Short mmCIF file of C-alpha atoms in Angstrom, two decimals:
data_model
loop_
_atom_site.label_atom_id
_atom_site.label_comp_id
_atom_site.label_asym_id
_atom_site.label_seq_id
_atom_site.Cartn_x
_atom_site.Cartn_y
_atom_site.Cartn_z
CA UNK E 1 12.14 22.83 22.39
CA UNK E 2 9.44 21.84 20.18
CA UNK E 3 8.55 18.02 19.16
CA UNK E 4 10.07 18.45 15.77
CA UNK E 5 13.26 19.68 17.23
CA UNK E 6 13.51 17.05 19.40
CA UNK E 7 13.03 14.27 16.86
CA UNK E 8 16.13 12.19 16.00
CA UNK E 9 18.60 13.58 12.81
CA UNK E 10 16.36 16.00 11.68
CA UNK E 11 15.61 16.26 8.15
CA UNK E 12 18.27 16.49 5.21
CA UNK E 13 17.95 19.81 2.76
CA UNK E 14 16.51 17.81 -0.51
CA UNK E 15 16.56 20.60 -3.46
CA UNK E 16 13.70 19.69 -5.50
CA UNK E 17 13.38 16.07 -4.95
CA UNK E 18 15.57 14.59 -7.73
CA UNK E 19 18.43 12.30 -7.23
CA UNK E 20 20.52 9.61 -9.48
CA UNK E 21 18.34 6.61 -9.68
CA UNK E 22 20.45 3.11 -10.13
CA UNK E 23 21.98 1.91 -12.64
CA UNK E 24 22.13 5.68 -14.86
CA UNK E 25 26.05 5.99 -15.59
CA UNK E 26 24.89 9.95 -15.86
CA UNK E 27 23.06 12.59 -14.07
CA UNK E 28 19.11 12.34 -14.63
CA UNK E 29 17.13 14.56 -12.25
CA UNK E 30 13.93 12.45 -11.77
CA UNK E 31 11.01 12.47 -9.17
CA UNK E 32 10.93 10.34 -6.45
CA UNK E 33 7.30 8.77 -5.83
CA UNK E 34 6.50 6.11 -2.53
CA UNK E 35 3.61 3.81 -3.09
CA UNK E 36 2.35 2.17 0.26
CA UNK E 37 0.86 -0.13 2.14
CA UNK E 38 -1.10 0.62 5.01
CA UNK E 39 -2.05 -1.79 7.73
CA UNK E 40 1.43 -3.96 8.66
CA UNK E 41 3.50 -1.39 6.93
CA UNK E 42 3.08 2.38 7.65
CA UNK E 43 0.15 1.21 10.10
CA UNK E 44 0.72 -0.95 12.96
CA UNK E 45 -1.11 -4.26 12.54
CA UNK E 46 -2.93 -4.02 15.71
CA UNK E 47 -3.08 -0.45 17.18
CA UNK E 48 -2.83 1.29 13.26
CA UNK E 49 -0.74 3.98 14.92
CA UNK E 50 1.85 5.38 12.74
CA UNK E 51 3.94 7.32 15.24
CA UNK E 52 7.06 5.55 14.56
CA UNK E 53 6.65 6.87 11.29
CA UNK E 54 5.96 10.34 11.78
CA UNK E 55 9.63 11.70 11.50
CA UNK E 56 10.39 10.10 7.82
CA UNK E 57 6.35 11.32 6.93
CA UNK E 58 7.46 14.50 8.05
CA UNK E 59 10.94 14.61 5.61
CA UNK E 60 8.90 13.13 2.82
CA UNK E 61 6.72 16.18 3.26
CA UNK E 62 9.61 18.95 3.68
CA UNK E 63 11.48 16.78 0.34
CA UNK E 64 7.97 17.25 -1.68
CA UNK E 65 8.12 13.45 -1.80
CA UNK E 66 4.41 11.99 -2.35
CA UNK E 67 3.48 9.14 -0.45
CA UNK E 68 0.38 7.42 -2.03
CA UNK E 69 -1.39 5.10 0.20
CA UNK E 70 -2.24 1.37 -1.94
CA UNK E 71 -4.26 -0.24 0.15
CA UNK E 72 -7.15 -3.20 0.45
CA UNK E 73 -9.05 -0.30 2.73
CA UNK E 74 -11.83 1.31 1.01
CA UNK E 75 -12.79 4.33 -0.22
CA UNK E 76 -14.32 5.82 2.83
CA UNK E 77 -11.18 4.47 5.08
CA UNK E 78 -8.05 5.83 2.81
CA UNK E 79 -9.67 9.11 2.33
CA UNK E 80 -10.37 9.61 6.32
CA UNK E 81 -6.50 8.02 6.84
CA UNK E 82 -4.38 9.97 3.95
CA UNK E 83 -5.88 13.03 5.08
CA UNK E 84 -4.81 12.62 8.70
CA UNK E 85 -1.63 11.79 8.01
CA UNK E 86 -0.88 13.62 5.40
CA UNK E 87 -0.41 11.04 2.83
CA UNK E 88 -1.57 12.27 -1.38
CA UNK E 89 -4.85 12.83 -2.31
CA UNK E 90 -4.78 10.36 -4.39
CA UNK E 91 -4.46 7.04 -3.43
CA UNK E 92 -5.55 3.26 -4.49
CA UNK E 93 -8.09 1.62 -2.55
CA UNK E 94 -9.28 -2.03 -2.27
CA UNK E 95 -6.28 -4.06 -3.68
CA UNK E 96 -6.33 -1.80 -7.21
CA UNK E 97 -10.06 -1.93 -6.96
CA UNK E 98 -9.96 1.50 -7.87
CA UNK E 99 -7.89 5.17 -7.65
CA UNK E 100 -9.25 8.34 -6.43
CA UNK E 101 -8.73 11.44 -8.27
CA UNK E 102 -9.96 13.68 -6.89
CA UNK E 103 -13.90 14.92 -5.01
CA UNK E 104 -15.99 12.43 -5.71
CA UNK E 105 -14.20 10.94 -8.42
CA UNK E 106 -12.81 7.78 -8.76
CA UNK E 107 -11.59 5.09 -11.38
CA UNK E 108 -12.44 1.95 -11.59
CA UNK E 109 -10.04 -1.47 -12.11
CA UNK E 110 -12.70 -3.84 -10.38
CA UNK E 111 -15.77 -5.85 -10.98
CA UNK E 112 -18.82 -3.50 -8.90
CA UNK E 113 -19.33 -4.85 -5.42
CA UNK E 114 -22.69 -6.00 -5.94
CA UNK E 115 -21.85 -8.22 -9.05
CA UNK E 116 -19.23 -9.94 -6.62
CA UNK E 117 -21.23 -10.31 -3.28
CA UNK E 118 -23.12 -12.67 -5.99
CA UNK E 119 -20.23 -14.64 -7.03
CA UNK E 120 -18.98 -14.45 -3.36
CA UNK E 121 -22.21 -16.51 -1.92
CA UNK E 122 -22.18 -18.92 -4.83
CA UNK E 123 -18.78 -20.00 -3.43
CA UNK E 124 -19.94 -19.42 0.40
CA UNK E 125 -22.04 -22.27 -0.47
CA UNK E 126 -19.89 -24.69 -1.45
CA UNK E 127 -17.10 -23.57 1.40
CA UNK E 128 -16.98 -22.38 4.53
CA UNK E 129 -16.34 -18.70 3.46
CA UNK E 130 -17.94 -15.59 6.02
CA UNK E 131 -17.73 -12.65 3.91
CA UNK E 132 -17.27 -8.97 5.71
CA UNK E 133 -20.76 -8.67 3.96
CA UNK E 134 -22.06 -11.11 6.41
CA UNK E 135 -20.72 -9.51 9.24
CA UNK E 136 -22.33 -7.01 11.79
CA UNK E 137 -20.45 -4.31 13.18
CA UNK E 138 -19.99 -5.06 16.67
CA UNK E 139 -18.37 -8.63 14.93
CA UNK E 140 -15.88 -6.54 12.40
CA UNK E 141 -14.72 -4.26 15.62
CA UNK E 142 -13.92 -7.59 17.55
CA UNK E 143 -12.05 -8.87 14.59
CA UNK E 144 -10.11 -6.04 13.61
CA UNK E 145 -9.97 -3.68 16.77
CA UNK E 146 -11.33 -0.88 14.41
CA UNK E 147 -14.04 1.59 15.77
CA UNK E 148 -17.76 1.47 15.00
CA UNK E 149 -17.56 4.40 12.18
CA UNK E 150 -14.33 2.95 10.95
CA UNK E 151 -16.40 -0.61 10.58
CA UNK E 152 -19.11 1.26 8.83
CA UNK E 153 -16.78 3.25 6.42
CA UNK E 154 -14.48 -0.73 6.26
CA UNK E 155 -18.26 -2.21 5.09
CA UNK E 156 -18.62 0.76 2.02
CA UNK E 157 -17.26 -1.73 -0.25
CA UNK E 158 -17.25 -0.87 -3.88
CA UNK E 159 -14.55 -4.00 -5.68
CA UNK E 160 -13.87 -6.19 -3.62
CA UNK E 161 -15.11 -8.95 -0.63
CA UNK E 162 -12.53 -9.53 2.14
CA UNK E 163 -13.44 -13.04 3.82
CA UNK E 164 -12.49 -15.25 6.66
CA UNK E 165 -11.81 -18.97 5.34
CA UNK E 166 -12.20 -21.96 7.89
CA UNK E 167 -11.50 -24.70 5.69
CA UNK E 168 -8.67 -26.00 4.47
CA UNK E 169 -8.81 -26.41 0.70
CA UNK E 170 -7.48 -23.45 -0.26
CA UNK E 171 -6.18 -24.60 -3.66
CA UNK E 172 -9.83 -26.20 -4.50
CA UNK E 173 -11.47 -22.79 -3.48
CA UNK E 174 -8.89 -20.97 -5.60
CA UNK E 175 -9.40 -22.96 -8.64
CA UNK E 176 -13.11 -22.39 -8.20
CA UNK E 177 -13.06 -18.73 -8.07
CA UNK E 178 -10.99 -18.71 -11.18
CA UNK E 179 -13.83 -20.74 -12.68
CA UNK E 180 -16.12 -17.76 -11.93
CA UNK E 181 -12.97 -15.46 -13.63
CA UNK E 182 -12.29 -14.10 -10.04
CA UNK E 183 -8.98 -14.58 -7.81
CA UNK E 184 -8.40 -14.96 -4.27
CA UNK E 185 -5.20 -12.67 -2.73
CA UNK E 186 -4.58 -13.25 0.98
CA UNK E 187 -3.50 -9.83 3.29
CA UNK E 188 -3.00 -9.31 6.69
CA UNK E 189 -6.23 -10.30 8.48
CA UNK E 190 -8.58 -11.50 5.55
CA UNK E 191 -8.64 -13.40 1.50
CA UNK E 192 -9.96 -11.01 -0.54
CA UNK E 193 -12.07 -12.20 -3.52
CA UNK E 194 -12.13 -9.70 -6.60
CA UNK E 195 -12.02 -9.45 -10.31
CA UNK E 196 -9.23 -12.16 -11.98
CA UNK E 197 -7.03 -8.90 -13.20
CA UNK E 198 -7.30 -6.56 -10.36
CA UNK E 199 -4.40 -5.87 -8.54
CA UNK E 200 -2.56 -3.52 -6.28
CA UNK E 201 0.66 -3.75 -9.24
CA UNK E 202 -1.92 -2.67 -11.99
CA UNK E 203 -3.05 0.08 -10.19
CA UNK E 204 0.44 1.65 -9.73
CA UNK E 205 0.74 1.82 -13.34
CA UNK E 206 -2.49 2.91 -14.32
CA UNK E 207 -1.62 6.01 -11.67
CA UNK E 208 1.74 6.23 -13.42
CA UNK E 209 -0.24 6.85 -16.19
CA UNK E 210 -3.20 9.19 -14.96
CA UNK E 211 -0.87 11.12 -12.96
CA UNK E 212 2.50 11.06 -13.65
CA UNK E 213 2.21 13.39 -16.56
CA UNK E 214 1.48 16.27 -13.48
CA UNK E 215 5.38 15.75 -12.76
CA UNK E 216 7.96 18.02 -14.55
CA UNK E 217 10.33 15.12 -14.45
CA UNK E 218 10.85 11.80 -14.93
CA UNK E 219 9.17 9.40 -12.19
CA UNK E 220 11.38 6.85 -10.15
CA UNK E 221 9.10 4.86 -7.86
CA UNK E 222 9.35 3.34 -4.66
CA UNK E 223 6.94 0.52 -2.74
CA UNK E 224 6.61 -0.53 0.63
CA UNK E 225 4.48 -3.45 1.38
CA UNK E 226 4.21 -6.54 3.79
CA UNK E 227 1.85 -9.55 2.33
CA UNK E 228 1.15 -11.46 -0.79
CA UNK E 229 -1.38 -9.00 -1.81
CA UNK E 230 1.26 -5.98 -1.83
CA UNK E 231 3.99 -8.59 -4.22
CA UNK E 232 2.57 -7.11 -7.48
CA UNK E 233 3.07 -3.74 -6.20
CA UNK E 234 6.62 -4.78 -5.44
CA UNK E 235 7.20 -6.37 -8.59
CA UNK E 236 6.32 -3.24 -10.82
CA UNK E 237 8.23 -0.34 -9.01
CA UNK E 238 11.60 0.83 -9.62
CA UNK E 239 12.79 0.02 -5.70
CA UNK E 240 10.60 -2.53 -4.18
CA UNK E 241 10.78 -2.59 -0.30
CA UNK E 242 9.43 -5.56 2.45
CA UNK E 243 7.91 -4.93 5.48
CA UNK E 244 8.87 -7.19 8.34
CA UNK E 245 5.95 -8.66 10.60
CA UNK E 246 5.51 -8.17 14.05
CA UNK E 247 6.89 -12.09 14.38
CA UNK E 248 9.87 -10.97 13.25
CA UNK E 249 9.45 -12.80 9.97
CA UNK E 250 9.22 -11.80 6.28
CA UNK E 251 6.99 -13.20 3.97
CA UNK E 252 8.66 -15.61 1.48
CA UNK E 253 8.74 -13.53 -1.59
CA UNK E 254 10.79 -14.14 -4.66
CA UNK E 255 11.22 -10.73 -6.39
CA UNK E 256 15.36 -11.07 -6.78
CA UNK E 257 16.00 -7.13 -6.39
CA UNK E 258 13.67 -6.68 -3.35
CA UNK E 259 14.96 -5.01 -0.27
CA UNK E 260 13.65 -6.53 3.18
CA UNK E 261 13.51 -4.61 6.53
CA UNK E 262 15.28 -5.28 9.82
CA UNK E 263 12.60 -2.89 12.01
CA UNK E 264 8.79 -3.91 11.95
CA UNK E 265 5.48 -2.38 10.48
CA UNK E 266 6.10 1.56 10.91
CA UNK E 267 9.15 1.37 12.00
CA UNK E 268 10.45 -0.67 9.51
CA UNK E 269 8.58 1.80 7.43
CA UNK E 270 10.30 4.85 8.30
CA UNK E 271 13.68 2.46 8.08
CA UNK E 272 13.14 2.41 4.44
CA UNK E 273 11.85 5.33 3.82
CA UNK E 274 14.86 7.22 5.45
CA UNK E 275 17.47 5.25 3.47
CA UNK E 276 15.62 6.24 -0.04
CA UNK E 277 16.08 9.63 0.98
CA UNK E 278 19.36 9.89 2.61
CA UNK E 279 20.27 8.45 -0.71
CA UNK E 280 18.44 10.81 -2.78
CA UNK E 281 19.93 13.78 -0.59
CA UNK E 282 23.47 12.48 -1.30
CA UNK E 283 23.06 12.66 -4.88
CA UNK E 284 21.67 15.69 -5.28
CA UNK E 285 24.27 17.71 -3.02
CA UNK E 286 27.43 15.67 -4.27
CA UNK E 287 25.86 15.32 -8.10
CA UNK E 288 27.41 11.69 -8.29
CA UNK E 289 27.11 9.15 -11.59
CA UNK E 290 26.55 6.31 -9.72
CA UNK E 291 24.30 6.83 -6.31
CA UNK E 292 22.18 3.97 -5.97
CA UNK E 293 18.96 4.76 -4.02
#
């Protein structure tokens, strides 16, 4: 028996991935599109393995479901990481830095990375900021368990500066980087400092709007993410999911319609993932008014 075959329920029989989103008293055949987050969310936070994933990656593939990585990796990283696991071409990289089209071609949402290593060490000298700019390799891989060439391609930064922050003035350093029209979004291991309207939320709709017209139906969007710097994601899709940590906690988020896991990072992943398309599977065999993915 091969691997596949010896997964849990296999697969459901999804004719042309279109379903009946919520809260459409009639039948609209639409698209269903998952935006996600990487590290914490399909990615374990500390090994980055995805296995407990793999089965709901693999229906998402069989249901012609696109998964589009949105993530505060760059470049370099999401292109290596959507190709292995089979995620879309393209993704977003560096908290809606930017969106990659396609070879060599990106576009981007962000202030250039050289223009905000400047800003970044105006601040680093007025707090106690270390900047992955600062850091050498061997110090990223100790930090974030990453290999050498996944440091290197983690330090090809083109919008953005993550940063460890040792002080605790968070509010003061905040209000200064807005003073320099820059923001401050915390993730999983690191702040990031980048350009005032950049945002992982923007980006989904500026691929909405780049891409979406490559669909021959109607988009309904989905979002998986698990810290502050995923909420605007959440808040602009049509079914906005949360990640829970490895603590077993959620973060405090107060999007009303949001949907939190009971499973953690990957697994609480595939979780979600499963339910959108059990759902979507129902409505397209049973052609119901009212299925609510």
């Amino acid at each position: 028996m091969s691997a596949d075959e010896n997964e849990r329920e296999p697969c459901r029989d999804i004719p042309g991935n279109f379903f009946q989103p919520p809260n459409i008293i009639y039948f609209c055949p639409m698209t269903l599109i998952i935006f996600t987050d990487l590290d914490g969310t399909l990615l374990d936070r500390d090994t980055y393995s995805w296995e407990p994933a793999r089965t709901a990656l693999k229906c998402c593939r069989q249901s012609r479901v696109p998964v589009v990585a949105v993530t505060s990796k760059t470049l370099a990283e999401t292109r290596v990481l959507s190709e292995k696991i089979g995620l879309d071409p393209h993704f977003i990289f560096e908290n809606g830095g930017g969106i990659y089209l396609e070879e060599e071609k990106y576009l981007g949402l962000g202030i250039p990375y050289d223009t905000l290593r400047h800003d970044f060490l105006i601040l680093a000298a007025r707090f106690p900021l270390r900047g992955m700019g600062d850091m050498r390799i061997s110090e990223l891989v100790e930090i974030t368990g990453l290999t050498e060439v996944e440091a290197l391609q983690a330090k090809e930064r083109l919008f953005s500066e993550p940063f460890l922050y040792a002080g605790d003035e968070l509010a003061e350093l905040e209000a200064a980087a807005a003073g320099q029209g820059l923001q401050i979004v915390r993730g999983g291991r690191f702040y990031h400092l980048m350009a005032e309207k950049q945002s992982k939320g923007n980006a989904v709709r500026q691929w909405v709007q780049q891409l979406g017209e490559s669909f021959d139906r109607p988009l309904f969007t989905a979002a998986l993410g698990d810290s502050p710097n995923d909420f605007s994601m959440l808040a602009v899709v049509d079914h906005p999911f949360l990640v829970k940590h490895k603590n077993g906690q959620s973060e405090s988020c107060s999007l009303e319609r949001i949907t939190r896991t009971r499973d953690v990072g990957p697994a609480g992943w595939s979780e979600a993932v499963m339910q959108l398309l059990d759902n979507l599977s129902d409505a397209c065999r049973s052609g119901e008014e009212n299925c609510h993915v």
